[in-house]
PDB file of N, CA and C in Angstrom:
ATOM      1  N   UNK A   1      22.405  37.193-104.854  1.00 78.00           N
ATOM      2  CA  UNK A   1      22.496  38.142-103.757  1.00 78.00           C
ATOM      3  C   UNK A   1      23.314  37.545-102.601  1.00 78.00           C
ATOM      4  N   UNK A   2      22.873  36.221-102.627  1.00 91.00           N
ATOM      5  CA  UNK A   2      23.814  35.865-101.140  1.00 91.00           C
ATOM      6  C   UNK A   2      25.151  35.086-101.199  1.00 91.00           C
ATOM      7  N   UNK A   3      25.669  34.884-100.543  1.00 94.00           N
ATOM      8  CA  UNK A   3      26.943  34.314-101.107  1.00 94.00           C
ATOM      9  C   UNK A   3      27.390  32.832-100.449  1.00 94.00           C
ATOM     10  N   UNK A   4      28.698  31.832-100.323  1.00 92.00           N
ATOM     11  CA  UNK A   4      28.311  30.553 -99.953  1.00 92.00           C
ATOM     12  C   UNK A   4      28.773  31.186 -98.374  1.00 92.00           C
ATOM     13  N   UNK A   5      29.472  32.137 -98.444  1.00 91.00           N
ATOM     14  CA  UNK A   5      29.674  32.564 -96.535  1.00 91.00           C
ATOM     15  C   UNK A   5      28.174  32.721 -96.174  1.00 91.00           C
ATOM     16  N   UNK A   6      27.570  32.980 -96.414  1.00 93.00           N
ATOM     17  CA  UNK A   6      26.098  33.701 -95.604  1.00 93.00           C
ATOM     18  C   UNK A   6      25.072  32.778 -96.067  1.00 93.00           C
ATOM     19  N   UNK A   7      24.673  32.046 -97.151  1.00 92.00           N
ATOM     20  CA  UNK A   7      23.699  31.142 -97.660  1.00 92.00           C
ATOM     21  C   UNK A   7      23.426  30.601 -96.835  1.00 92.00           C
ATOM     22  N   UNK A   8      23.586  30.207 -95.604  1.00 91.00           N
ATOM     23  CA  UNK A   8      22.753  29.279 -94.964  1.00 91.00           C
ATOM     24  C   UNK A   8      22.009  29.129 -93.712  1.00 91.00           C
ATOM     25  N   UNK A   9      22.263  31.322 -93.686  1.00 94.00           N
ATOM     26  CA  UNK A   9      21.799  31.750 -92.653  1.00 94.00           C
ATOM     27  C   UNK A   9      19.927  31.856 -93.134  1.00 94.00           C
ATOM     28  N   UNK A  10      19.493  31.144 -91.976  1.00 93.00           N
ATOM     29  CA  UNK A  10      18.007  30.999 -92.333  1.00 93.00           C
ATOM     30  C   UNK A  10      17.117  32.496 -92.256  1.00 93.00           C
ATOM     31  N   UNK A  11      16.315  32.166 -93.257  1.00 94.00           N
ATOM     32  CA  UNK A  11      15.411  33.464 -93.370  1.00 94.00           C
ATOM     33  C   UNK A  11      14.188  32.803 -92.917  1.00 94.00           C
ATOM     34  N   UNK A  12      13.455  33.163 -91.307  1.00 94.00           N
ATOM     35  CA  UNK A  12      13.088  32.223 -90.905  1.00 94.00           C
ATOM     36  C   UNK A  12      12.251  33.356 -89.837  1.00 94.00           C
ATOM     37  N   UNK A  13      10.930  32.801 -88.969  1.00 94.00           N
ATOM     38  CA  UNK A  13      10.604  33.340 -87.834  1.00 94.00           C
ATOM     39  C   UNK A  13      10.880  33.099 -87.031  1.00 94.00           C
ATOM     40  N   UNK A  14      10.906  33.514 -85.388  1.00 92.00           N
ATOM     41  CA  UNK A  14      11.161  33.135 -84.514  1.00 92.00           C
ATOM     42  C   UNK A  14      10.617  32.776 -83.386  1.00 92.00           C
ATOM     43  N   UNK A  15      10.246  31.668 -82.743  1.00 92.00           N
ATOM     44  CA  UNK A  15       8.957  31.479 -82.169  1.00 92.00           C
ATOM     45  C   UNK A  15       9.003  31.516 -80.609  1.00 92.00           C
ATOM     46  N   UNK A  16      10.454  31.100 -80.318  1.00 87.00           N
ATOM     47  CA  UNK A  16      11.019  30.847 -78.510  1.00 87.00           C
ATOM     48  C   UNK A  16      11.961  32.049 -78.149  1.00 87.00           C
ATOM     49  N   UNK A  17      12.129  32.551 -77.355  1.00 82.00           N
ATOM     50  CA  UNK A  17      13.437  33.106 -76.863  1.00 82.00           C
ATOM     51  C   UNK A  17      14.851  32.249 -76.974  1.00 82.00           C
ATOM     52  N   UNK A  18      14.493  31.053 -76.892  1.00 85.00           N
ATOM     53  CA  UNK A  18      15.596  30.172 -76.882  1.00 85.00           C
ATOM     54  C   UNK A  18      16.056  30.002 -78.421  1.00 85.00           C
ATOM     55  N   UNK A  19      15.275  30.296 -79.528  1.00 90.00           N
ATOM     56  CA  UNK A  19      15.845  30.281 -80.453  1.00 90.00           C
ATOM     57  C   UNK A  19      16.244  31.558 -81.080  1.00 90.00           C
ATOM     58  N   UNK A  20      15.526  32.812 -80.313  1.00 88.00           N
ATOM     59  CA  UNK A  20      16.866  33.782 -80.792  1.00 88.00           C
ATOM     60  C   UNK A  20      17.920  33.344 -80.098  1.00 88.00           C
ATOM     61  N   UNK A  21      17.988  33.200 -79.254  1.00 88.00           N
ATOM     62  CA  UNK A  21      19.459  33.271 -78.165  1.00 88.00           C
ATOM     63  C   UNK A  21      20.481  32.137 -79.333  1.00 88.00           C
ATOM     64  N   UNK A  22      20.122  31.369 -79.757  1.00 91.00           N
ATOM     65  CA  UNK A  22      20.750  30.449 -80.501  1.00 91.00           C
ATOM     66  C   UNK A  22      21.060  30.750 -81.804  1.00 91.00           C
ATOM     67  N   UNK A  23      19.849  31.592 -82.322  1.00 92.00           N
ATOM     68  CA  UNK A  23      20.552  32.124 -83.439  1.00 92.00           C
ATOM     69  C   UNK A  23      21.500  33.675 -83.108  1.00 92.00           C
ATOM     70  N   UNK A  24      21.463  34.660 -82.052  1.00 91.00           N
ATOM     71  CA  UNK A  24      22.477  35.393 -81.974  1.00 91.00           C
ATOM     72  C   UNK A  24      23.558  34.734 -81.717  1.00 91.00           C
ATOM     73  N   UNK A  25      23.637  33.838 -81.232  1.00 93.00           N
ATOM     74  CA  UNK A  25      24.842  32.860 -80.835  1.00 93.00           C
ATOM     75  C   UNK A  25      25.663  32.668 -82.364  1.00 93.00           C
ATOM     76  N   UNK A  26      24.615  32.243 -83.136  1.00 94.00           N
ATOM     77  CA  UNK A  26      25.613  31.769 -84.893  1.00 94.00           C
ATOM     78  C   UNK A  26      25.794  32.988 -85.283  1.00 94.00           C
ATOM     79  N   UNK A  27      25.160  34.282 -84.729  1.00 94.00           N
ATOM     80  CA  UNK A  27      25.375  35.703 -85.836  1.00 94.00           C
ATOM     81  C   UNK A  27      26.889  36.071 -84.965  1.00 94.00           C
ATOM     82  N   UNK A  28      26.998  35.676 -83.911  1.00 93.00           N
ATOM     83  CA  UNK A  28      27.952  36.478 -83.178  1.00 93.00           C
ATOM     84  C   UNK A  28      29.235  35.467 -83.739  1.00 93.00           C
ATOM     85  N   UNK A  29      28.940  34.182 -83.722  1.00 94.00           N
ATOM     86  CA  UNK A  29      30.274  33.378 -84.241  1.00 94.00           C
ATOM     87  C   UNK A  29      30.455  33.670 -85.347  1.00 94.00           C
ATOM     88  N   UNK A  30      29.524  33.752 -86.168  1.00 95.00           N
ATOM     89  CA  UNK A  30      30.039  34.394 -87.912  1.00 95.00           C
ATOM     90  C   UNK A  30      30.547  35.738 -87.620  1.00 95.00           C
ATOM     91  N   UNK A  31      30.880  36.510 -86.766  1.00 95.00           N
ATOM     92  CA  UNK A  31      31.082  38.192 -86.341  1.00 95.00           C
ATOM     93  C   UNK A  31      32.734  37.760 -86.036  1.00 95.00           C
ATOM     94  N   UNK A  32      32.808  36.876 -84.987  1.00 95.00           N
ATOM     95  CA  UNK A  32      34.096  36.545 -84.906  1.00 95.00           C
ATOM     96  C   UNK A  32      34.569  35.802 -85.727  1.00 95.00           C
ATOM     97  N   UNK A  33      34.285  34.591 -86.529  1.00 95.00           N
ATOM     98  CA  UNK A  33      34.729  34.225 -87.906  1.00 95.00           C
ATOM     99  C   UNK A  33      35.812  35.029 -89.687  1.00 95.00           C
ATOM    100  N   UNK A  34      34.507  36.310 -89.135  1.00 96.00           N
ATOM    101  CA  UNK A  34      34.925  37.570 -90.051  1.00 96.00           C
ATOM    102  C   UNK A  34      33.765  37.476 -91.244  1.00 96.00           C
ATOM    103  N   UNK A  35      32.739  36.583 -91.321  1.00 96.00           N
ATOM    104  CA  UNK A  35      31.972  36.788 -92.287  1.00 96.00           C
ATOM    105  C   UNK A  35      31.151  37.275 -92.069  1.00 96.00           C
ATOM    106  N   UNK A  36      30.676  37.952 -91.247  1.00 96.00           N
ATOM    107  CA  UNK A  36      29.708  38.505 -90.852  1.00 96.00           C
ATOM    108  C   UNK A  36      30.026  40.034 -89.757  1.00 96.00           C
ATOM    109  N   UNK A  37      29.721  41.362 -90.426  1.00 96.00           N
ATOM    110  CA  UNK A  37      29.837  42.182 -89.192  1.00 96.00           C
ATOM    111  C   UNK A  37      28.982  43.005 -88.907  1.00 96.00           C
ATOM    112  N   UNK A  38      28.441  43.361 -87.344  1.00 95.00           N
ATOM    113  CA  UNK A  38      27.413  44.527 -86.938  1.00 95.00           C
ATOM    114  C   UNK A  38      27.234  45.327 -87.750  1.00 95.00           C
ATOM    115  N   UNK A  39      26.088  45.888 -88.329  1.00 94.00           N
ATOM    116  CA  UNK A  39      25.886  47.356 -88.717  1.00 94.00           C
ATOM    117  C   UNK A  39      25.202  47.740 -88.215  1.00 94.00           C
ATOM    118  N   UNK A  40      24.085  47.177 -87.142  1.00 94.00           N
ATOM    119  CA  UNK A  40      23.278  47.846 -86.296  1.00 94.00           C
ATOM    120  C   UNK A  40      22.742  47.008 -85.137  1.00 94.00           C
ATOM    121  N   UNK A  41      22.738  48.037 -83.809  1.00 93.00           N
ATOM    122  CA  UNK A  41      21.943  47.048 -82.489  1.00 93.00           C
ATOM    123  C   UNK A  41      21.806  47.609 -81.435  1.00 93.00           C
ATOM    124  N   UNK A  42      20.811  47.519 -81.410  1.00 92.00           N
ATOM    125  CA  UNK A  42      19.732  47.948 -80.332  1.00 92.00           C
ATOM    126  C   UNK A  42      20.224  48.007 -78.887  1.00 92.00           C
ATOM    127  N   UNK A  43      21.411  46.950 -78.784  1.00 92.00           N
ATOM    128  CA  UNK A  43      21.767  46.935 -77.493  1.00 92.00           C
ATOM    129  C   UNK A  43      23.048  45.725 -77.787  1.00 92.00           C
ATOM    130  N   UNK A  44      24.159  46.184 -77.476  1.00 92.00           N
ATOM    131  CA  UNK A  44      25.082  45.229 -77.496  1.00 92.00           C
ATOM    132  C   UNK A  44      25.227  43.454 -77.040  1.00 92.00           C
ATOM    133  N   UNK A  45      25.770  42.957 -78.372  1.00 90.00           N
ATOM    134  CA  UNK A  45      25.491  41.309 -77.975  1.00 90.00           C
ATOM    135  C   UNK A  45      25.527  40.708 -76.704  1.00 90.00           C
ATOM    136  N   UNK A  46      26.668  41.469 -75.937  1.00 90.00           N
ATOM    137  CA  UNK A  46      27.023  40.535 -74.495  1.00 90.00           C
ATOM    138  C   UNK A  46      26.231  41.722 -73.785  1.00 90.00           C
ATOM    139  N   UNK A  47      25.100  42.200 -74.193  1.00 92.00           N
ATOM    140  CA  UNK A  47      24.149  42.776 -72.760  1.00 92.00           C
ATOM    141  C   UNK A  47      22.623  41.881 -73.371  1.00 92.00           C
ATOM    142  N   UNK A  48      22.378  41.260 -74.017  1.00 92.00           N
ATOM    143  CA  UNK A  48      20.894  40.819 -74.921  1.00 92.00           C
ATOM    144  C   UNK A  48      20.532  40.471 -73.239  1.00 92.00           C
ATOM    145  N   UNK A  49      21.231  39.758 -72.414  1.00 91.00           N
ATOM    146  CA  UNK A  49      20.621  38.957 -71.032  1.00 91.00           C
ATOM    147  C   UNK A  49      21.822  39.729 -70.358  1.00 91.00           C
ATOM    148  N   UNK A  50      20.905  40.278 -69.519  1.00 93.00           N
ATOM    149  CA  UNK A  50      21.999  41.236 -68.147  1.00 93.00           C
ATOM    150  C   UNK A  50      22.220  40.130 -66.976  1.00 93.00           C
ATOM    151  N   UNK A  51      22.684  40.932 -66.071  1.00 94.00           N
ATOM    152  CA  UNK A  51      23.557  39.865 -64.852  1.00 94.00           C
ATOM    153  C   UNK A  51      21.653  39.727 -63.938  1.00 94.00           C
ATOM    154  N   UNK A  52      21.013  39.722 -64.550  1.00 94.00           N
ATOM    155  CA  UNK A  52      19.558  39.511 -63.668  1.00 94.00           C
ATOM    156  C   UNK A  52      19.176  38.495 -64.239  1.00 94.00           C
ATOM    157  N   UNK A  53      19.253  38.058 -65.423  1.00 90.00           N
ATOM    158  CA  UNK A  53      18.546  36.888 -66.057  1.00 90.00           C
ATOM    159  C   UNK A  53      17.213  37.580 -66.972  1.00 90.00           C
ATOM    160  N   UNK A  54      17.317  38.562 -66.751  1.00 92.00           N
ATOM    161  CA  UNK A  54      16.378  39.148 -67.697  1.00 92.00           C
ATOM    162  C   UNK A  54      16.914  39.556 -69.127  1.00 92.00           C
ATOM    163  N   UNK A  55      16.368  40.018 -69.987  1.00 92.00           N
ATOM    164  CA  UNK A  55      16.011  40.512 -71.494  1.00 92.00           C
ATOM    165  C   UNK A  55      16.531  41.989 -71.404  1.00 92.00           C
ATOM    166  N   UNK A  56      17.182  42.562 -72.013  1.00 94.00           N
ATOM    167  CA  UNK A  56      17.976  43.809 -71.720  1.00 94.00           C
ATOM    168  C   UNK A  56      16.610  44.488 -72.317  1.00 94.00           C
ATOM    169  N   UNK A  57      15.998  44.188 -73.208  1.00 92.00           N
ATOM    170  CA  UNK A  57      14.091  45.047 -73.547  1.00 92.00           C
ATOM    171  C   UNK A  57      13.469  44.093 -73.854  1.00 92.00           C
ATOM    172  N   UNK A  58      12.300  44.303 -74.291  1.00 92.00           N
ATOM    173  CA  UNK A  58      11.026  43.761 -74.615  1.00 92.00           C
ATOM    174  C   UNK A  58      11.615  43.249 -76.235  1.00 92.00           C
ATOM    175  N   UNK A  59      12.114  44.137 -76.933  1.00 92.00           N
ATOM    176  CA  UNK A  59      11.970  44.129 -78.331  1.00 92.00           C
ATOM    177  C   UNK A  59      13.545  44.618 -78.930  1.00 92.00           C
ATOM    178  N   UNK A  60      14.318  43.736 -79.789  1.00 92.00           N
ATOM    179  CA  UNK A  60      15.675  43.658 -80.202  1.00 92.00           C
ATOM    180  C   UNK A  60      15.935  43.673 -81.196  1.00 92.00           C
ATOM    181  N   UNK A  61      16.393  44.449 -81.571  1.00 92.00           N
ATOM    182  CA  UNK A  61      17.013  44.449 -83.310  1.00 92.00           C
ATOM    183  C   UNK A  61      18.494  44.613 -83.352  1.00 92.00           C
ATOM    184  N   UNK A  62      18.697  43.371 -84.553  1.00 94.00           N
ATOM    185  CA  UNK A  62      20.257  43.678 -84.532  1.00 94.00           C
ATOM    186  C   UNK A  62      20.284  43.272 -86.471  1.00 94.00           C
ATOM    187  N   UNK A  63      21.142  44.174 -86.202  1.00 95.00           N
ATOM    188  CA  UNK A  63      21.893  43.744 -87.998  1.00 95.00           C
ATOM    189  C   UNK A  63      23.265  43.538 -88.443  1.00 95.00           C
ATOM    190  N   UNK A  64      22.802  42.286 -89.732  1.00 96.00           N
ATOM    191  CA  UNK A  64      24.702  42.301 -89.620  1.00 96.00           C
ATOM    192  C   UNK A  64      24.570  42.267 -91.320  1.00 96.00           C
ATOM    193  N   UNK A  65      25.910  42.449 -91.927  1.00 96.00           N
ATOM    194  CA  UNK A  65      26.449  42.859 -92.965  1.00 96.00           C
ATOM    195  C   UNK A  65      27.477  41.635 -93.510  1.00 96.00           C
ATOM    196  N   UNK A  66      26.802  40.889 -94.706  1.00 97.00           N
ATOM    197  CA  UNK A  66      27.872  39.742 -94.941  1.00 97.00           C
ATOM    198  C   UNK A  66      29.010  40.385 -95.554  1.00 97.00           C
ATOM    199  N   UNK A  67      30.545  40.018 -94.790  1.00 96.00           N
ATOM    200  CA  UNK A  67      31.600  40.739 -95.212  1.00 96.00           C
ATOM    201  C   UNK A  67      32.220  40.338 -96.933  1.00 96.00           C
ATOM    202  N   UNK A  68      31.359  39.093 -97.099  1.00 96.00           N
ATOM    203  CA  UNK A  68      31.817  38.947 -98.581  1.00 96.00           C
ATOM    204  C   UNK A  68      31.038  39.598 -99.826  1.00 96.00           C
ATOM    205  N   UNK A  69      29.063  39.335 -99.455  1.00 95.00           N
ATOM    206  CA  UNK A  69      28.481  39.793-100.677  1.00 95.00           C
ATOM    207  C   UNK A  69      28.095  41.265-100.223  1.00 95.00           C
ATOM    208  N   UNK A  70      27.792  41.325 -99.007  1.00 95.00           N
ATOM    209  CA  UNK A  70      26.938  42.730 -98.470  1.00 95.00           C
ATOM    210  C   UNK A  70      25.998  42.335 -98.369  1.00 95.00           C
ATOM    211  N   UNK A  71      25.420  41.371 -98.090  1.00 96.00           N
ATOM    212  CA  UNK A  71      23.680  40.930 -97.863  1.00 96.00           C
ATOM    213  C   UNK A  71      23.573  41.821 -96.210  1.00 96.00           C
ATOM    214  N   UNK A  72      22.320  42.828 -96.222  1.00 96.00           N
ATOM    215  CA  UNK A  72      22.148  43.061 -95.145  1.00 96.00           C
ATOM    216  C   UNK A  72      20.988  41.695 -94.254  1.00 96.00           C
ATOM    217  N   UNK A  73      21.491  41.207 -92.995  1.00 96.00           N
ATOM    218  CA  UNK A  73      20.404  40.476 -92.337  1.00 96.00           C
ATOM    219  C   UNK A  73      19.601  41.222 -91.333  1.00 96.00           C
ATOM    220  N   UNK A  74      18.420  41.319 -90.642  1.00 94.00           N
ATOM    221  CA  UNK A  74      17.885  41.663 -89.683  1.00 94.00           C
ATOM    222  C   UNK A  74      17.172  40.671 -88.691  1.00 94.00           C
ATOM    223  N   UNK A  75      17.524  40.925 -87.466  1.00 94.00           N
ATOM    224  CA  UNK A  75      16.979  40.190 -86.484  1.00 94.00           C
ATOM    225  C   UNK A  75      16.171  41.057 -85.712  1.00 94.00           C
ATOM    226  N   UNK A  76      15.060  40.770 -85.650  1.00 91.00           N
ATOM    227  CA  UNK A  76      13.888  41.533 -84.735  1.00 91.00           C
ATOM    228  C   UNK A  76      13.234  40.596 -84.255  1.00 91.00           C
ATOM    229  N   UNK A  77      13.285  40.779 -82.746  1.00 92.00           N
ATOM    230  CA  UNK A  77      12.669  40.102 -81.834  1.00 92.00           C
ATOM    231  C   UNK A  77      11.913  40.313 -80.741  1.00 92.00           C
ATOM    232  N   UNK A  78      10.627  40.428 -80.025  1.00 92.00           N
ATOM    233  CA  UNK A  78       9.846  40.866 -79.667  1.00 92.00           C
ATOM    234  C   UNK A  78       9.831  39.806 -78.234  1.00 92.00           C
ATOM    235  N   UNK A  79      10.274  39.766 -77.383  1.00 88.00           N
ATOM    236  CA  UNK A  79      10.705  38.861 -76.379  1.00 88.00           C
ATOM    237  C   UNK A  79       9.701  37.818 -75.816  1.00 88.00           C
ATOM    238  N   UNK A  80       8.494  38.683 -76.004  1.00 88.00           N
ATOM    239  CA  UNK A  80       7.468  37.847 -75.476  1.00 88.00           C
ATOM    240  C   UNK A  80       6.645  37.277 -76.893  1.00 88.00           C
ATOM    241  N   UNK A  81       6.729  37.416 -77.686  1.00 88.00           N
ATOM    242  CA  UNK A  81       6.007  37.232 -78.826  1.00 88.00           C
ATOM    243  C   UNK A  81       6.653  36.379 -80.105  1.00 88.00           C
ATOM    244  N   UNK A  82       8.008  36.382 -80.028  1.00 89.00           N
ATOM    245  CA  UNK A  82       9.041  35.977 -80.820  1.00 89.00           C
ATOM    246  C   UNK A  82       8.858  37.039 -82.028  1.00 89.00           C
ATOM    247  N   UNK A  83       9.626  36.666 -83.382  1.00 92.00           N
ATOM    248  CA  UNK A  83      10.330  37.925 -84.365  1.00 92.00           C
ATOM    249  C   UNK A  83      10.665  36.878 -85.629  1.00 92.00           C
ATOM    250  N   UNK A  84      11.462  37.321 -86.002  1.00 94.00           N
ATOM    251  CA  UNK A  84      12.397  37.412 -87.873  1.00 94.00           C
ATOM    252  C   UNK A  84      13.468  37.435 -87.892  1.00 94.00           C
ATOM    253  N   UNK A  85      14.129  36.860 -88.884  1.00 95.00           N
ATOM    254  CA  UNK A  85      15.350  36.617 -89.628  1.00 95.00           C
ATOM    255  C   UNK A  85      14.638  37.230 -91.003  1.00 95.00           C
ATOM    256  N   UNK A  86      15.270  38.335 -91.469  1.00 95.00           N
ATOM    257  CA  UNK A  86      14.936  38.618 -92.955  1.00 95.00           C
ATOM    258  C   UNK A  86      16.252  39.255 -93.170  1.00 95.00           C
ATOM    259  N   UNK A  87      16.245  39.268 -94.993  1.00 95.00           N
ATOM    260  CA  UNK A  87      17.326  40.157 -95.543  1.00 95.00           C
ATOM    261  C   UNK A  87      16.323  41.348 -95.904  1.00 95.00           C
ATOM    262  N   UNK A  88      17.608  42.556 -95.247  1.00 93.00           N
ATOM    263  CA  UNK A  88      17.077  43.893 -95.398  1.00 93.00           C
ATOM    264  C   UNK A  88      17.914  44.269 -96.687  1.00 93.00           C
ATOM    265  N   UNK A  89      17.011  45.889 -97.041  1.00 91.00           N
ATOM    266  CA  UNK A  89      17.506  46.558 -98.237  1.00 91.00           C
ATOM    267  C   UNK A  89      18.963  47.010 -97.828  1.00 91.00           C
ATOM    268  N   UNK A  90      18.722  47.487 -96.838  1.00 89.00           N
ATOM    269  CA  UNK A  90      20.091  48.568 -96.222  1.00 89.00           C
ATOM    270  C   UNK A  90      20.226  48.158 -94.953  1.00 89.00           C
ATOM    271  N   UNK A  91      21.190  48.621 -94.520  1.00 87.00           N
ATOM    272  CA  UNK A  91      21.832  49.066 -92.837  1.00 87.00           C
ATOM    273  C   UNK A  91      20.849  50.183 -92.114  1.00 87.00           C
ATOM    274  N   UNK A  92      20.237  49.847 -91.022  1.00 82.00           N
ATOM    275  CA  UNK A  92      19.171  51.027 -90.205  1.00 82.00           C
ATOM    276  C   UNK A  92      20.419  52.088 -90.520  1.00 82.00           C
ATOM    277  N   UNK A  93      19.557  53.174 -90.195  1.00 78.00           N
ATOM    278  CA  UNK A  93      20.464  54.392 -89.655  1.00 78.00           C
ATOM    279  C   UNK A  93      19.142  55.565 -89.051  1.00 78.00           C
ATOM    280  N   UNK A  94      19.653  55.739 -88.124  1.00 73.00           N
ATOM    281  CA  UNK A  94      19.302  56.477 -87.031  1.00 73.00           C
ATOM    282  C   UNK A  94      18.900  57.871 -87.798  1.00 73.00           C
ATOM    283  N   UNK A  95      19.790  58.160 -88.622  1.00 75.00           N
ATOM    284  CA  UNK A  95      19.931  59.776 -89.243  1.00 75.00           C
ATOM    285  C   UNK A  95      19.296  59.801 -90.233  1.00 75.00           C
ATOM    286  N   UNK A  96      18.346  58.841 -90.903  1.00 75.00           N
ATOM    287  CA  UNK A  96      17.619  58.816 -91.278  1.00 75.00           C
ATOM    288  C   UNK A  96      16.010  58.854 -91.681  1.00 75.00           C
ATOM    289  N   UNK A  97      16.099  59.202 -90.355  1.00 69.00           N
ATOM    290  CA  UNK A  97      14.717  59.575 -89.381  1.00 69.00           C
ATOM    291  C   UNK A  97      15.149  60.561 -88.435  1.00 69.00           C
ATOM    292  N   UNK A  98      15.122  61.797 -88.956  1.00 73.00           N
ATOM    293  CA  UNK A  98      15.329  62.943 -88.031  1.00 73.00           C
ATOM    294  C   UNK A  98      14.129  63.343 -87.401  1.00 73.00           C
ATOM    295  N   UNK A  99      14.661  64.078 -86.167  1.00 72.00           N
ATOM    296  CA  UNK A  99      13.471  64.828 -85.452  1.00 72.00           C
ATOM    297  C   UNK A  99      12.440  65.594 -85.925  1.00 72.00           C
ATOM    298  N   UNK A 100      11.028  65.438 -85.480  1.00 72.00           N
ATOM    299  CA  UNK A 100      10.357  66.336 -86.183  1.00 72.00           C
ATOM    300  C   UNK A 100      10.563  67.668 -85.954  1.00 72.00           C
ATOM    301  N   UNK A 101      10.606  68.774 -86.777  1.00 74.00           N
ATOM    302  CA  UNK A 101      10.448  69.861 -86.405  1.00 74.00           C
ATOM    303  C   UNK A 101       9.298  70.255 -85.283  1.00 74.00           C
ATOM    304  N   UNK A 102       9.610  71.645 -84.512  1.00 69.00           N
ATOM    305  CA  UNK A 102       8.363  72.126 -83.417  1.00 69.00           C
ATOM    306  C   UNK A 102       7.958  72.462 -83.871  1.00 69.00           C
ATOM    307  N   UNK A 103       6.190  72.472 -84.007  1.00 68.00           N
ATOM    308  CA  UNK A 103       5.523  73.197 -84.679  1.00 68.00           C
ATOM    309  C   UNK A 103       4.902  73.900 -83.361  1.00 68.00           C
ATOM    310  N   UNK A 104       4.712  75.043 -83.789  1.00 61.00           N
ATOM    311  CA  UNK A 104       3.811  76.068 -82.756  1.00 61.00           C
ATOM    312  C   UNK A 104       2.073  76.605 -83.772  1.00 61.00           C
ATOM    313  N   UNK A 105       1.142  75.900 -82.376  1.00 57.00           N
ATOM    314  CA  UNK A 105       0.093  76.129 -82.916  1.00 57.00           C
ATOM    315  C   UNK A 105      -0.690  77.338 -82.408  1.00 57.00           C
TER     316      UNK A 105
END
């Protein structure tokens, strides 16, 4: 499934803020590298920390797409709690979870 571009991205938890920040740091250099590209995020890389020093949310998801095998990765991170590195099945998609219909009772 994974390939030698992406193999050595850890499938791993996350316990500090400081170590997401470090691992978006390697997802974003593999993004500019070319082995690696966005397919999904919660909030764009250069906003994760706004001009306040704060956490752009509580809770972050980003996904990227290895440009050689297609391994989807997911990063979910929960700011105060820390998160995951896992390989996902697919790419989120939004349109995949449509609105519920109104029901009138």
């Amino acid at each position: 499934m994974r390939c030698t571009h992406c193999e050595n991205i850890p499938i791993c938890e996350i316990k500090r803020p400081e170590d997401y920040m470090m691992a978006i740091e390697a997802f974003a250099n593999m993004v500019k590298a070319g082995y690696l590209e966005p397919c999904y995020m919660s909030c764009p890389l250069d906003m994760i920390i706004l001009p306040s020093g704060e956490f752009y949310g509580d809770r972050l998801f980003h996904q990227f797409r290895c440009t050689s095998c297609g391994t989807v990765y997911g990063m979910l991170v929960n700011t105060h709690l820390g998160g995951q590195i896992k390989i996902n099945e697919k790419a989120f998609d939004p349109d995949d979870y449509p609105d519920k219909p109104d029901t009138e009772e």
